[in-house]
Amino acid sequence: MDSFLKIVNHPFKFRLYLFNKLPAAFFSGIRIVDCTDEKCVTSVPFKWLTQNPFKSTYFASLSMAAEMSTGALILNFLYKKDPPISSLIVKMEAKYFKKAIRKTFFTCEDGMEIEDAVNRAAKGGESVTIVTKTIGTNKKGEIIAEFLFTWSLKRKSEKR
């Protein structure tokens, strides 16, 4: 297991990472449940910091957890990459199917496609886009939401 997956799958180390890099996710209680090269599962609780006035999880909190399930896979393949690759979300689409009134789990299974896109970006100067999909479910397995994130990956220019 490479270093990034060790950080992401270690609860204490990852919480430190969130506190330093993504404090909104840290305070919202977003967690990585499991992350491998192939897939990533995140969770977001329904609590005071993540609620909306309609007694469900706020869409922005759901979006953070959804993005993290795709973003952790992206970061896994970018970690210590030579040459370095920049990443940016250029589009997001969401569909909501059911009220999120308890913990919601997001699963992205696009790891191998992401690895391929990162490798293509490393080879050339052109940006590579990839659409990643993540599905949010509750503990019963009912679908809460579906997100599509379009990521742009590009080899960083060499410093002169």
Tab-separated table of C-alpha atoms in Angstrom:
chain	number	residue	atom	x	y	z
A	1	MET	CA	0.000	0.000	0.000
A	2	ASP	CA	1.506	3.329	-0.946
A	3	SER	CA	1.870	6.274	1.407
A	4	PHE	CA	-1.272	8.183	0.424
A	5	LEU	CA	-3.596	5.242	1.068
A	6	LYS	CA	-1.893	4.718	4.436
A	7	ILE	CA	-2.702	8.323	5.378
A	8	VAL	CA	-6.275	8.209	4.094
A	9	ASN	CA	-7.107	4.906	5.769
A	10	HIS	CA	-5.558	5.887	9.120
A	11	PRO	CA	-8.334	7.679	11.062
A	12	PHE	CA	-6.060	9.914	13.155
A	13	LYS	CA	-3.676	10.882	10.325
A	14	PHE	CA	-6.555	11.619	7.993
A	15	ARG	CA	-8.352	13.744	10.587
A	16	LEU	CA	-5.138	15.791	10.946
A	17	TYR	CA	-5.000	16.125	7.171
A	18	LEU	CA	-8.624	17.336	7.092
A	19	PHE	CA	-8.054	19.762	9.943
A	20	ASN	CA	-5.110	21.326	8.087
A	21	LYS	CA	-6.344	21.147	4.489
A	22	LEU	CA	-10.169	20.885	4.602
A	23	PRO	CA	-11.417	22.285	7.911
A	24	ALA	CA	-15.061	22.426	6.734
A	25	ALA	CA	-14.977	18.656	6.112
A	26	PHE	CA	-13.235	18.107	9.455
A	27	PHE	CA	-15.872	19.982	11.450
A	28	SER	CA	-18.714	18.444	9.419
A	29	GLY	CA	-17.585	14.972	10.454
A	30	ILE	CA	-16.916	13.695	6.960
A	31	ARG	CA	-14.908	10.471	7.055
A	32	ILE	CA	-13.265	8.072	4.674
A	33	VAL	CA	-14.715	4.672	5.464
A	34	ASP	CA	-12.440	2.763	3.067
A	35	CYS	CA	-10.146	3.690	0.203
A	36	THR	CA	-8.274	1.444	-2.219
A	37	ASP	CA	-6.854	1.987	-5.694
A	38	GLU	CA	-10.197	0.905	-7.148
A	39	LYS	CA	-12.800	2.615	-4.959
A	40	CYS	CA	-13.379	5.061	-2.140
A	41	VAL	CA	-16.232	5.177	0.372
A	42	THR	CA	-16.889	8.310	2.430
A	43	SER	CA	-19.570	9.199	4.946
A	44	VAL	CA	-21.266	12.337	6.168
A	45	PRO	CA	-23.356	12.349	9.344
A	46	PHE	CA	-26.667	14.064	9.845
A	47	LYS	CA	-25.967	16.428	12.733
A	48	TRP	CA	-26.311	20.066	13.736
A	49	LEU	CA	-23.383	21.239	11.562
A	50	THR	CA	-24.620	19.420	8.450
A	51	GLN	CA	-28.367	19.997	8.657
A	52	ASN	CA	-30.657	22.257	6.693
A	53	PRO	CA	-33.933	23.836	7.899
A	54	PHE	CA	-35.890	20.900	6.434
A	55	LYS	CA	-34.496	18.354	8.917
A	56	SER	CA	-32.176	16.649	6.441
A	57	THR	CA	-28.516	16.866	5.468
A	58	TYR	CA	-27.663	20.110	3.679
A	59	PHE	CA	-26.804	19.616	0.003
A	60	ALA	CA	-23.414	21.306	0.475
A	61	SER	CA	-22.463	18.749	3.132
A	62	LEU	CA	-23.555	15.929	0.833
A	63	SER	CA	-21.530	17.525	-1.973
A	64	MET	CA	-18.393	17.656	0.190
A	65	ALA	CA	-18.603	13.969	1.039
A	66	ALA	CA	-19.416	13.079	-2.569
A	67	GLU	CA	-16.475	15.084	-3.890
A	68	MET	CA	-14.152	13.533	-1.327
A	69	SER	CA	-14.998	10.034	-2.556
A	70	THR	CA	-13.738	11.006	-6.030
A	71	GLY	CA	-11.054	13.435	-4.898
A	72	ALA	CA	-9.314	10.920	-2.626
A	73	LEU	CA	-8.931	8.599	-5.616
A	74	ILE	CA	-7.539	11.463	-7.698
A	75	LEU	CA	-5.088	12.404	-4.931
A	76	ASN	CA	-4.061	8.780	-4.523
A	77	PHE	CA	-2.746	8.693	-8.086
A	78	LEU	CA	-1.314	12.230	-7.945
A	79	TYR	CA	0.576	11.670	-4.680
A	80	LYS	CA	4.304	12.190	-5.319
A	81	LYS	CA	3.661	11.829	-9.064
A	82	ASP	CA	6.609	12.653	-11.302
A	83	PRO	CA	5.959	14.729	-13.314
A	84	PRO	CA	3.488	16.535	-11.031
A	85	ILE	CA	-0.112	16.844	-12.220
A	86	SER	CA	-2.601	19.562	-11.292
A	87	SER	CA	-6.267	18.757	-10.774
A	88	LEU	CA	-9.378	20.885	-10.835
A	89	ILE	CA	-13.100	20.204	-10.791
A	90	VAL	CA	-14.591	21.917	-13.838
A	91	LYS	CA	-18.173	20.659	-13.562
A	92	MET	CA	-20.491	19.043	-11.056
A	93	GLU	CA	-23.924	17.511	-11.555
A	94	ALA	CA	-26.155	16.134	-8.823
A	95	LYS	CA	-29.429	14.261	-8.611
A	96	TYR	CA	-31.236	13.821	-5.310
A	97	PHE	CA	-33.655	10.949	-4.810
A	98	LYS	CA	-34.400	10.708	-1.100
A	99	LYS	CA	-34.068	12.907	1.975
A	100	ALA	CA	-30.789	12.336	3.838
A	101	ILE	CA	-31.953	12.055	7.443
A	102	ARG	CA	-29.153	9.838	8.763
A	103	LYS	CA	-25.547	9.088	7.853
A	104	THR	CA	-25.006	9.004	4.088
A	105	PHE	CA	-22.283	6.925	2.410
A	106	PHE	CA	-20.768	7.863	-0.967
A	107	THR	CA	-19.040	5.252	-3.094
A	108	CYS	CA	-16.914	5.976	-6.151
A	109	GLU	CA	-15.623	2.943	-8.052
A	110	ASP	CA	-13.735	4.795	-10.807
A	111	GLY	CA	-10.198	4.227	-9.518
A	112	MET	CA	-8.852	2.425	-12.571
A	113	GLU	CA	-10.288	5.014	-14.977
A	114	ILE	CA	-8.773	7.776	-12.823
A	115	GLU	CA	-5.360	6.078	-12.871
A	116	ASP	CA	-5.537	5.878	-16.666
A	117	ALA	CA	-6.474	9.581	-16.948
A	118	VAL	CA	-3.617	10.603	-14.627
A	119	ASN	CA	-1.149	8.564	-16.693
A	120	ARG	CA	-2.423	10.149	-19.916
A	121	ALA	CA	-2.063	13.622	-18.369
A	122	ALA	CA	1.514	12.818	-17.311
A	123	LYS	CA	2.497	11.991	-20.904
A	124	GLY	CA	1.472	15.193	-22.623
A	125	GLY	CA	0.941	18.899	-22.277
A	126	GLU	CA	-2.783	18.785	-22.972
A	127	SER	CA	-5.332	18.618	-20.191
A	128	VAL	CA	-7.265	15.400	-19.740
A	129	THR	CA	-10.822	15.393	-18.424
A	130	ILE	CA	-12.521	12.547	-16.648
A	131	VAL	CA	-16.078	12.271	-15.361
A	132	THR	CA	-16.292	10.445	-12.043
A	133	LYS	CA	-19.490	9.085	-10.554
A	134	THR	CA	-20.343	8.585	-6.910
A	135	ILE	CA	-23.531	7.191	-5.419
A	136	GLY	CA	-24.812	8.216	-2.005
A	137	THR	CA	-26.784	5.651	-0.023
A	138	ASN	CA	-28.137	5.260	3.486
A	139	LYS	CA	-27.485	2.252	5.754
A	140	LYS	CA	-30.440	0.428	4.169
A	141	GLY	CA	-28.800	0.769	0.739
A	142	GLU	CA	-31.423	3.209	-0.543
A	143	ILE	CA	-30.024	5.723	-3.023
A	144	ILE	CA	-29.995	9.248	-1.622
A	145	ALA	CA	-28.086	11.046	-4.381
A	146	GLU	CA	-25.856	10.616	-7.411
A	147	PHE	CA	-23.046	13.016	-8.277
A	148	LEU	CA	-20.948	13.399	-11.400
A	149	PHE	CA	-17.719	15.371	-11.074
A	150	THR	CA	-15.734	16.370	-14.143
A	151	TRP	CA	-12.059	16.664	-13.268
A	152	SER	CA	-9.427	18.334	-15.399
A	153	LEU	CA	-5.921	16.926	-15.058
A	154	LYS	CA	-2.876	18.591	-16.553
A	155	ARG	CA	0.842	18.108	-16.296
A	156	LYS	CA	2.345	21.049	-14.434
A	157	SER	CA	4.731	23.171	-16.454
A	158	GLU	CA	8.368	22.912	-15.511
A	159	LYS	CA	9.775	25.774	-13.500
A	160	ARG	CA	12.488	27.756	-15.226
